[in-house]
């Protein structure tokens, strides 16, 4: 919108660089160009403001595919007014000299023209395309067809319009159809997810089995080694027992041999002593065989006296003394 100010019955217009101003005074074009400013009188001025910047026109419309399915098309058309004079002549871009606002709705008219033209070409290509193909390749096909159709539309150059770009944002079926189409893909994705889950579980089970087998193998190996250890210990103990038995046998044999030797020595000694005693006794008997009996008795008494215990005192009772005296008297008489 143009910037218009009032000063003492005059008006001053200041345009923007992206707005093309056309000023007619008394039917003659006085000012024509973007970003200009000038003074004018409102009663004799005819002003037009034509935007020359690139503008985005978003559009949404419905179409039907070859298999009678409704789809919604979202597109954006970028355009510019390349010939402001032609556009001002074909569309009402006049502005109020007091406010600078457009008297009509030129951009809405231009948007309607572009939307209907783009929709016509989009409907034409979608009407010959099944829904499945439209969802796969429909965006590019609609974009190309709309761009070609707008470029070939004769009304646009005649109105001073230049198409800069065409973009198709989305092409979507009805919600029910979209849900139905999503179901197989979702089921496939769910199947893949389930398969991945099962594979992960299978891998986990396999790893657990491998771990269990390793643990079992370790336990078996430990048991085998423990068995070997027990067997080796038994062998060692048996060997120790055998060695102790052999040592005990050697010691027993040595003790027996020593005992035998001692017994033989003692027997030999006893035999020698016996023989010596026997020889001495025989010699003693031979010596005493020729001795008188009285002498033998005396020797016997002497030997007996030597072997009797020591007597410090002897108590003789009267009866014993009487008997002894009587025996002595009888002996003297005899």
mmCIF file of C-alpha atoms in Angstrom:
data_model
loop_
_atom_site.group_PDB
_atom_site.id
_atom_site.type_symbol
_atom_site.label_atom_id
_atom_site.label_comp_id
_atom_site.label_asym_id
_atom_site.label_seq_id
_atom_site.Cartn_x
_atom_site.Cartn_y
_atom_site.Cartn_z
ATOM 1 C CA UNK A 1 0.000 0.000 0.000
ATOM 2 C CA UNK A 2 1.333 3.414 -0.983
ATOM 3 C CA UNK A 3 2.315 5.940 1.693
ATOM 4 C CA UNK A 4 0.247 9.135 1.161
ATOM 5 C CA UNK A 5 0.466 12.238 3.344
ATOM 6 C CA UNK A 6 -1.501 15.511 3.242
ATOM 7 C CA UNK A 7 0.002 19.014 3.193
ATOM 8 C CA UNK A 8 -2.093 22.159 2.651
ATOM 9 C CA UNK A 9 -4.550 20.580 0.208
ATOM 10 C CA UNK A 10 -1.825 18.648 -1.617
ATOM 11 C CA UNK A 11 -1.019 14.964 -1.378
ATOM 12 C CA UNK A 12 2.418 13.399 -1.348
ATOM 13 C CA UNK A 13 2.863 9.817 -2.465
ATOM 14 C CA UNK A 14 5.943 7.775 -1.637
ATOM 15 C CA UNK A 15 6.161 4.427 -3.320
ATOM 16 C CA UNK A 16 8.139 1.298 -2.419
ATOM 17 C CA UNK A 17 10.860 -0.234 -4.613
ATOM 18 C CA UNK A 18 8.674 -3.294 -5.161
ATOM 19 C CA UNK A 19 5.614 -1.291 -6.202
ATOM 20 C CA UNK A 20 5.149 0.192 -9.693
ATOM 21 C CA UNK A 21 3.248 3.500 -9.494
ATOM 22 C CA UNK A 22 1.289 4.914 -12.445
ATOM 23 C CA UNK A 23 -0.019 8.481 -12.096
ATOM 24 C CA UNK A 24 -2.445 9.917 -14.619
ATOM 25 C CA UNK A 25 -3.324 13.600 -14.470
ATOM 26 C CA UNK A 26 -6.167 14.769 -16.630
ATOM 27 C CA UNK A 27 -5.888 11.560 -18.656
ATOM 28 C CA UNK A 28 -2.177 11.833 -19.311
ATOM 29 C CA UNK A 29 0.475 9.573 -17.753
ATOM 30 C CA UNK A 30 2.635 11.850 -15.676
ATOM 31 C CA UNK A 31 4.632 9.464 -13.438
ATOM 32 C CA UNK A 32 5.354 5.814 -14.180
ATOM 33 C CA UNK A 33 7.866 3.613 -12.322
ATOM 34 C CA UNK A 34 8.759 1.734 -9.092
ATOM 35 C CA UNK A 35 9.805 3.537 -5.921
ATOM 36 C CA UNK A 36 8.905 7.048 -7.057
ATOM 37 C CA UNK A 37 7.503 9.927 -4.978
ATOM 38 C CA UNK A 38 5.693 13.085 -6.006
ATOM 39 C CA UNK A 39 3.105 15.694 -5.060
ATOM 40 C CA UNK A 40 -0.357 15.667 -6.566
ATOM 41 C CA UNK A 41 -3.867 16.944 -6.155
ATOM 42 C CA UNK A 42 -6.472 14.384 -5.285
ATOM 43 C CA UNK A 43 -9.257 15.732 -7.459
ATOM 44 C CA UNK A 44 -7.291 15.466 -10.697
ATOM 45 C CA UNK A 45 -5.205 12.331 -9.965
ATOM 46 C CA UNK A 46 -5.706 8.747 -11.090
ATOM 47 C CA UNK A 47 -3.271 6.439 -9.282
ATOM 48 C CA UNK A 48 -2.425 2.772 -9.782
ATOM 49 C CA UNK A 49 -0.045 0.651 -7.696
ATOM 50 C CA UNK A 50 1.130 -2.614 -9.237
ATOM 51 C CA UNK A 51 3.370 -4.936 -7.114
ATOM 52 C CA UNK A 52 6.375 -6.186 -9.056
ATOM 53 C CA UNK A 53 7.945 -8.479 -6.427
ATOM 54 C CA UNK A 54 7.739 -12.293 -6.484
ATOM 55 C CA UNK A 55 4.613 -13.534 -4.749
ATOM 56 C CA UNK A 56 3.665 -16.953 -3.413
ATOM 57 C CA UNK A 57 0.172 -18.248 -4.089
ATOM 58 C CA UNK A 58 -0.741 -21.308 -2.006
ATOM 59 C CA UNK A 59 -3.647 -23.348 -3.321
ATOM 60 C CA UNK A 60 -5.472 -26.479 -2.217
ATOM 61 C CA UNK A 61 -8.030 -28.269 -4.324
ATOM 62 C CA UNK A 62 -9.591 -31.690 -4.672
ATOM 63 C CA UNK A 63 -9.377 -34.010 -7.680
ATOM 64 C CA UNK A 64 -10.547 -37.468 -8.626
ATOM 65 C CA UNK A 65 -8.284 -40.193 -9.948
ATOM 66 C CA UNK A 66 -8.984 -42.685 -12.713
ATOM 67 C CA UNK A 67 -10.329 -45.213 -10.166
ATOM 68 C CA UNK A 68 -12.747 -42.632 -8.718
ATOM 69 C CA UNK A 69 -10.782 -41.842 -5.577
ATOM 70 C CA UNK A 70 -10.735 -38.322 -4.186
ATOM 71 C CA UNK A 71 -7.331 -36.779 -3.506
ATOM 72 C CA UNK A 72 -6.327 -33.406 -2.090
ATOM 73 C CA UNK A 73 -3.598 -31.481 -3.890
ATOM 74 C CA UNK A 74 -1.520 -28.841 -2.122
ATOM 75 C CA UNK A 75 0.556 -26.663 -4.428
ATOM 76 C CA UNK A 76 2.324 -23.307 -4.455
ATOM 77 C CA UNK A 77 2.776 -21.065 -7.505
ATOM 78 C CA UNK A 78 5.384 -18.329 -7.499
ATOM 79 C CA UNK A 79 4.631 -15.507 -9.939
ATOM 80 C CA UNK A 80 5.453 -11.889 -10.639
ATOM 81 C CA UNK A 81 3.871 -9.070 -12.639
ATOM 82 C CA UNK A 82 6.365 -8.543 -15.433
ATOM 83 C CA UNK A 83 4.408 -5.866 -17.312
ATOM 84 C CA UNK A 84 2.785 -3.450 -14.836
ATOM 85 C CA UNK A 85 1.199 -1.344 -17.567
ATOM 86 C CA UNK A 86 -0.619 -4.341 -19.046
ATOM 87 C CA UNK A 87 -1.619 -5.621 -15.595
ATOM 88 C CA UNK A 88 -2.941 -2.178 -14.615
ATOM 89 C CA UNK A 89 -4.927 -2.078 -17.835
ATOM 90 C CA UNK A 90 -6.399 -5.587 -17.397
ATOM 91 C CA UNK A 91 -6.952 -5.554 -13.624
ATOM 92 C CA UNK A 92 -8.071 -2.840 -11.252
ATOM 93 C CA UNK A 93 -4.906 -1.767 -9.377
ATOM 94 C CA UNK A 94 -6.209 1.763 -8.731
ATOM 95 C CA UNK A 95 -5.683 3.187 -5.239
ATOM 96 C CA UNK A 96 -7.505 5.754 -3.170
ATOM 97 C CA UNK A 97 -5.644 9.124 -3.304
ATOM 98 C CA UNK A 98 -6.380 9.753 0.361
ATOM 99 C CA UNK A 99 -5.543 6.360 1.947
ATOM 100 C CA UNK A 100 -3.359 4.597 -0.657
ATOM 101 C CA UNK A 101 -5.482 1.447 -0.427
ATOM 102 C CA UNK A 102 -6.653 -0.475 -3.472
ATOM 103 C CA UNK A 103 -10.173 0.289 -4.501
ATOM 104 C CA UNK A 104 -10.699 -3.274 -5.723
ATOM 105 C CA UNK A 105 -9.195 -6.737 -5.082
ATOM 106 C CA UNK A 106 -6.737 -7.236 -7.959
ATOM 107 C CA UNK A 107 -4.564 -9.810 -6.198
ATOM 108 C CA UNK A 108 -7.575 -11.930 -5.365
ATOM 109 C CA UNK A 109 -8.658 -11.834 -9.002
ATOM 110 C CA UNK A 110 -5.161 -12.784 -10.058
ATOM 111 C CA UNK A 111 -5.066 -15.602 -7.494
ATOM 112 C CA UNK A 112 -8.381 -16.942 -8.730
ATOM 113 C CA UNK A 113 -7.096 -16.938 -12.285
ATOM 114 C CA UNK A 114 -3.901 -18.817 -11.365
ATOM 115 C CA UNK A 115 -5.684 -21.288 -9.083
ATOM 116 C CA UNK A 116 -8.337 -22.211 -11.616
ATOM 117 C CA UNK A 117 -5.791 -22.558 -14.398
ATOM 118 C CA UNK A 118 -3.475 -24.772 -12.270
ATOM 119 C CA UNK A 119 -6.419 -26.799 -10.992
ATOM 120 C CA UNK A 120 -7.640 -27.446 -14.529
ATOM 121 C CA UNK A 121 -4.318 -28.959 -15.591
ATOM 122 C CA UNK A 122 -3.932 -30.931 -12.341
ATOM 123 C CA UNK A 123 -7.411 -32.404 -12.708
ATOM 124 C CA UNK A 124 -6.648 -33.326 -16.281
ATOM 125 C CA UNK A 125 -3.550 -35.383 -15.367
ATOM 126 C CA UNK A 126 -5.059 -36.978 -12.231
ATOM 127 C CA UNK A 127 -8.228 -38.036 -14.042
ATOM 128 C CA UNK A 128 -6.137 -40.416 -16.170
ATOM 129 C CA UNK A 129 -3.988 -41.719 -13.308
ATOM 130 C CA UNK A 130 -4.962 -44.488 -10.829
ATOM 131 C CA UNK A 131 -4.675 -43.717 -7.157
ATOM 132 C CA UNK A 132 -1.687 -45.988 -6.571
ATOM 133 C CA UNK A 133 0.299 -44.374 -9.386
ATOM 134 C CA UNK A 134 -0.825 -40.909 -8.340
ATOM 135 C CA UNK A 135 0.507 -41.467 -4.816
ATOM 136 C CA UNK A 136 3.832 -42.719 -6.163
ATOM 137 C CA UNK A 137 4.511 -40.430 -9.133
ATOM 138 C CA UNK A 138 1.623 -37.981 -8.967
ATOM 139 C CA UNK A 139 3.516 -35.127 -7.306
ATOM 140 C CA UNK A 140 6.098 -34.825 -10.068
ATOM 141 C CA UNK A 141 3.530 -35.464 -12.822
ATOM 142 C CA UNK A 142 1.150 -32.812 -11.478
ATOM 143 C CA UNK A 143 3.982 -30.323 -11.005
ATOM 144 C CA UNK A 144 5.238 -30.769 -14.542
ATOM 145 C CA UNK A 145 1.761 -30.620 -16.039
ATOM 146 C CA UNK A 146 0.765 -27.501 -14.067
ATOM 147 C CA UNK A 147 4.042 -25.750 -14.957
ATOM 148 C CA UNK A 148 3.599 -26.585 -18.631
ATOM 149 C CA UNK A 149 -0.066 -25.545 -18.561
ATOM 150 C CA UNK A 150 0.614 -22.190 -16.878
ATOM 151 C CA UNK A 151 3.481 -21.504 -19.256
ATOM 152 C CA UNK A 152 1.211 -22.196 -22.227
ATOM 153 C CA UNK A 153 -1.786 -20.297 -20.864
ATOM 154 C CA UNK A 154 -2.330 -17.240 -23.126
ATOM 155 C CA UNK A 155 -4.217 -15.208 -20.546
ATOM 156 C CA UNK A 156 -1.229 -14.867 -18.259
ATOM 157 C CA UNK A 157 1.096 -13.016 -20.685
ATOM 158 C CA UNK A 158 -1.894 -10.984 -21.807
ATOM 159 C CA UNK A 159 -2.377 -9.908 -18.205
ATOM 160 C CA UNK A 160 1.327 -9.193 -17.709
ATOM 161 C CA UNK A 161 1.881 -12.249 -15.449
ATOM 162 C CA UNK A 162 5.065 -14.343 -15.453
ATOM 163 C CA UNK A 163 5.261 -17.721 -13.709
ATOM 164 C CA UNK A 164 8.465 -18.144 -11.731
ATOM 165 C CA UNK A 165 8.055 -21.617 -10.205
ATOM 166 C CA UNK A 166 5.483 -24.307 -9.474
ATOM 167 C CA UNK A 167 5.709 -26.611 -6.451
ATOM 168 C CA UNK A 168 3.373 -29.431 -5.475
ATOM 169 C CA UNK A 169 3.665 -29.862 -1.744
ATOM 170 C CA UNK A 170 1.464 -32.927 -1.190
ATOM 171 C CA UNK A 171 -1.028 -35.223 -2.823
ATOM 172 C CA UNK A 172 -3.104 -37.074 -0.249
ATOM 173 C CA UNK A 173 -6.140 -39.350 -0.480
ATOM 174 C CA UNK A 174 -9.119 -39.264 1.856
ATOM 175 C CA UNK A 175 -8.388 -40.220 5.492
ATOM 176 C CA UNK A 176 -10.204 -43.579 5.222
ATOM 177 C CA UNK A 177 -8.372 -44.516 2.049
ATOM 178 C CA UNK A 178 -5.082 -43.321 3.505
ATOM 179 C CA UNK A 179 -5.574 -45.474 6.582
ATOM 180 C CA UNK A 180 -6.443 -48.444 4.390
ATOM 181 C CA UNK A 181 -3.329 -47.872 2.300
ATOM 182 C CA UNK A 182 -1.188 -47.501 5.396
ATOM 183 C CA UNK A 183 -2.375 -50.772 6.878
ATOM 184 C CA UNK A 184 -0.306 -53.162 4.671
ATOM 185 C CA UNK A 185 2.781 -51.025 5.067
ATOM 186 C CA UNK A 186 2.264 -50.819 8.813
ATOM 187 C CA UNK A 187 1.687 -54.558 8.988
ATOM 188 C CA UNK A 188 4.835 -55.127 6.951
ATOM 189 C CA UNK A 189 6.766 -52.788 9.224
ATOM 190 C CA UNK A 190 5.287 -54.558 12.244
ATOM 191 C CA UNK A 191 6.260 -57.904 10.759
ATOM 192 C CA UNK A 192 9.777 -56.642 10.193
ATOM 193 C CA UNK A 193 9.843 -55.320 13.746
ATOM 194 C CA UNK A 194 8.539 -58.653 15.070
ATOM 195 C CA UNK A 195 11.069 -60.534 12.950
ATOM 196 C CA UNK A 196 13.840 -58.297 14.263
ATOM 197 C CA UNK A 197 12.553 -58.877 17.794
ATOM 198 C CA UNK A 198 12.441 -62.642 17.249
ATOM 199 C CA UNK A 199 15.903 -62.615 15.728
ATOM 200 C CA UNK A 200 17.196 -60.557 18.619
ATOM 201 C CA UNK A 201 15.579 -62.962 21.061
ATOM 202 C CA UNK A 202 16.962 -65.918 19.111
ATOM 203 C CA UNK A 203 20.413 -64.368 19.218
ATOM 204 C CA UNK A 204 19.992 -63.756 22.933
ATOM 205 C CA UNK A 205 18.847 -67.377 23.477
ATOM 206 C CA UNK A 206 21.756 -68.627 21.370
ATOM 207 C CA UNK A 207 24.163 -66.527 23.380
ATOM 208 C CA UNK A 208 22.649 -67.752 26.635
ATOM 209 C CA UNK A 209 22.911 -71.349 25.343
ATOM 210 C CA UNK A 210 26.533 -70.746 24.388
ATOM 211 C CA UNK A 211 27.202 -69.260 27.811
ATOM 212 C CA UNK A 212 25.469 -72.225 29.481
ATOM 213 C CA UNK A 213 27.463 -74.668 27.356
ATOM 214 C CA UNK A 214 30.677 -72.857 28.219
ATOM 215 C CA UNK A 215 29.770 -72.969 31.906
ATOM 216 C CA UNK A 216 28.879 -76.674 31.634
ATOM 217 C CA UNK A 217 32.109 -77.363 29.762
ATOM 218 C CA UNK A 218 33.998 -75.463 32.432
ATOM 219 C CA UNK A 219 32.278 -77.474 35.160
ATOM 220 C CA UNK A 220 33.033 -80.735 33.318
ATOM 221 C CA UNK A 221 36.652 -79.707 32.905
ATOM 222 C CA UNK A 222 36.856 -78.751 36.577
ATOM 223 C CA UNK A 223 35.279 -82.083 37.573
ATOM 224 C CA UNK A 224 37.711 -83.949 35.331
ATOM 225 C CA UNK A 225 40.648 -82.089 36.783
ATOM 226 C CA UNK A 226 39.293 -82.652 40.283
ATOM 227 C CA UNK A 227 39.015 -86.371 39.474
ATOM 228 C CA UNK A 228 42.576 -86.326 38.224
ATOM 229 C CA UNK A 229 43.599 -84.471 41.364
ATOM 230 C CA UNK A 230 41.828 -87.008 43.604
ATOM 231 C CA UNK A 231 43.375 -89.869 41.629
ATOM 232 C CA UNK A 232 46.797 -88.284 41.845
ATOM 233 C CA UNK A 233 46.337 -87.690 45.560
ATOM 234 C CA UNK A 234 45.290 -91.349 46.000
ATOM 235 C CA UNK A 235 48.296 -92.445 44.001
ATOM 236 C CA UNK A 236 50.517 -90.229 46.119
ATOM 237 C CA UNK A 237 48.996 -91.525 49.349
ATOM 238 C CA UNK A 238 49.286 -95.126 48.125
ATOM 239 C CA UNK A 239 52.874 -94.507 47.146
ATOM 240 C CA UNK A 240 53.537 -92.903 50.534
ATOM 241 C CA UNK A 241 51.892 -95.889 52.266
ATOM 242 C CA UNK A 242 53.923 -98.318 50.196
ATOM 243 C CA UNK A 243 57.082 -96.412 50.962
ATOM 244 C CA UNK A 244 56.180 -96.285 54.659
ATOM 245 C CA UNK A 245 55.389 -100.041 54.579
ATOM 246 C CA UNK A 246 58.660 -100.757 52.828
ATOM 247 C CA UNK A 247 60.488 -98.588 55.344
ATOM 248 C CA UNK A 248 58.665 -100.310 58.206
ATOM 249 C CA UNK A 249 59.530 -103.701 56.681
ATOM 250 C CA UNK A 250 63.145 -102.669 56.390
ATOM 251 C CA UNK A 251 63.102 -101.426 59.970
ATOM 252 C CA UNK A 252 61.311 -104.603 61.116
ATOM 253 C CA UNK A 253 63.836 -106.785 59.291
ATOM 254 C CA UNK A 254 66.657 -104.774 60.810
ATOM 255 C CA UNK A 255 65.089 -105.036 64.280
ATOM 256 C CA UNK A 256 64.498 -108.759 63.780
ATOM 257 C CA UNK A 257 68.044 -109.291 62.590
ATOM 258 C CA UNK A 258 69.355 -107.264 65.506
ATOM 259 C CA UNK A 259 67.099 -109.187 67.893
ATOM 260 C CA UNK A 260 68.259 -112.482 66.412
ATOM 261 C CA UNK A 261 71.825 -111.392 66.720
ATOM 262 C CA UNK A 262 71.234 -110.278 70.306
ATOM 263 C CA UNK A 263 69.449 -113.556 71.084
ATOM 264 C CA UNK A 264 72.254 -115.554 69.503
ATOM 265 C CA UNK A 265 74.795 -113.505 71.422
ATOM 266 C CA UNK A 266 72.859 -113.925 74.686
ATOM 267 C CA UNK A 267 72.422 -117.644 74.009
ATOM 268 C CA UNK A 268 76.097 -118.000 73.206
ATOM 269 C CA UNK A 269 76.942 -116.000 76.280
ATOM 270 C CA UNK A 270 74.555 -118.062 78.411
ATOM 271 C CA UNK A 271 75.929 -121.270 76.969
ATOM 272 C CA UNK A 272 79.494 -120.125 77.640
ATOM 273 C CA UNK A 273 78.563 -119.006 81.164
ATOM 274 C CA UNK A 274 76.723 -122.293 81.748
ATOM 275 C CA UNK A 275 79.612 -124.247 80.470
ATOM 276 C CA UNK A 276 81.932 -122.225 82.684
ATOM 277 C CA UNK A 277 79.649 -122.688 85.689
ATOM 278 C CA UNK A 278 79.293 -126.399 84.928
ATOM 279 C CA UNK A 279 83.068 -126.733 84.650
ATOM 280 C CA UNK A 280 83.510 -124.770 87.852
ATOM 281 C CA UNK A 281 80.850 -126.874 89.584
ATOM 282 C CA UNK A 282 82.452 -130.053 88.323
ATOM 283 C CA UNK A 283 85.821 -128.875 89.498
ATOM 284 C CA UNK A 284 84.254 -127.854 92.812
ATOM 285 C CA UNK A 285 82.663 -131.277 93.138
ATOM 286 C CA UNK A 286 85.885 -132.948 92.188
ATOM 287 C CA UNK A 287 87.717 -130.939 94.820
ATOM 288 C CA UNK A 288 85.184 -131.703 97.533
ATOM 289 C CA UNK A 289 84.703 -135.384 96.654
ATOM 290 C CA UNK A 290 87.764 -136.304 98.549
ATOM 291 C CA UNK A 291 87.191 -134.075 101.564
ATOM 292 C CA UNK A 292 85.972 -135.455 104.902
ATOM 293 C CA UNK A 293 82.308 -135.169 105.767
ATOM 294 C CA UNK A 294 83.001 -133.095 108.855
ATOM 295 C CA UNK A 295 84.938 -130.630 106.803
ATOM 296 C CA UNK A 296 82.090 -130.399 104.318
ATOM 297 C CA UNK A 297 79.697 -129.757 107.124
ATOM 298 C CA UNK A 298 81.903 -127.048 108.482
ATOM 299 C CA UNK A 299 82.162 -125.458 105.066
ATOM 300 C CA UNK A 300 78.434 -125.751 104.707
ATOM 301 C CA UNK A 301 77.864 -124.030 107.984
ATOM 302 C CA UNK A 302 80.343 -121.355 107.067
ATOM 303 C CA UNK A 303 78.656 -120.801 103.747
ATOM 304 C CA UNK A 304 75.289 -120.736 105.481
ATOM 305 C CA UNK A 305 76.567 -118.293 108.000
ATOM 306 C CA UNK A 306 77.843 -116.093 105.221
ATOM 307 C CA UNK A 307 74.434 -116.086 103.609
ATOM 308 C CA UNK A 308 72.453 -115.528 106.797
ATOM 309 C CA UNK A 309 71.288 -112.057 107.533
ATOM 310 C CA UNK A 310 73.070 -110.005 110.164
ATOM 311 C CA UNK A 311 71.858 -110.709 113.734
ATOM 312 C CA UNK A 312 72.486 -107.887 116.196
ATOM 313 C CA UNK A 313 71.007 -109.646 119.229
ATOM 314 C CA UNK A 314 69.594 -113.104 120.098
ATOM 315 C CA UNK A 315 66.954 -113.663 122.721
ATOM 316 C CA UNK A 316 66.842 -117.188 124.158
ATOM 317 C CA UNK A 317 63.804 -118.132 126.124
ATOM 318 C CA UNK A 318 64.102 -120.370 129.176
ATOM 319 C CA UNK A 319 62.398 -123.210 127.406
ATOM 320 C CA UNK A 320 64.799 -123.132 124.513
ATOM 321 C CA UNK A 321 67.730 -122.790 126.831
ATOM 322 C CA UNK A 322 66.518 -125.749 128.885
ATOM 323 C CA UNK A 323 66.111 -127.852 125.815
ATOM 324 C CA UNK A 324 69.550 -126.931 124.502
ATOM 325 C CA UNK A 325 71.177 -127.678 127.835
ATOM 326 C CA UNK A 326 69.391 -130.988 127.978
ATOM 327 C CA UNK A 327 70.614 -131.894 124.532
ATOM 328 C CA UNK A 328 74.154 -130.885 125.498
ATOM 329 C CA UNK A 329 74.015 -133.039 128.617
ATOM 330 C CA UNK A 330 72.807 -135.982 126.704
ATOM 331 C CA UNK A 331 75.545 -135.596 124.300
ATOM 332 C CA UNK A 332 78.220 -135.513 126.921
ATOM 333 C CA UNK A 333 76.915 -138.612 128.507
ATOM 334 C CA UNK A 334 76.939 -140.391 125.342
#
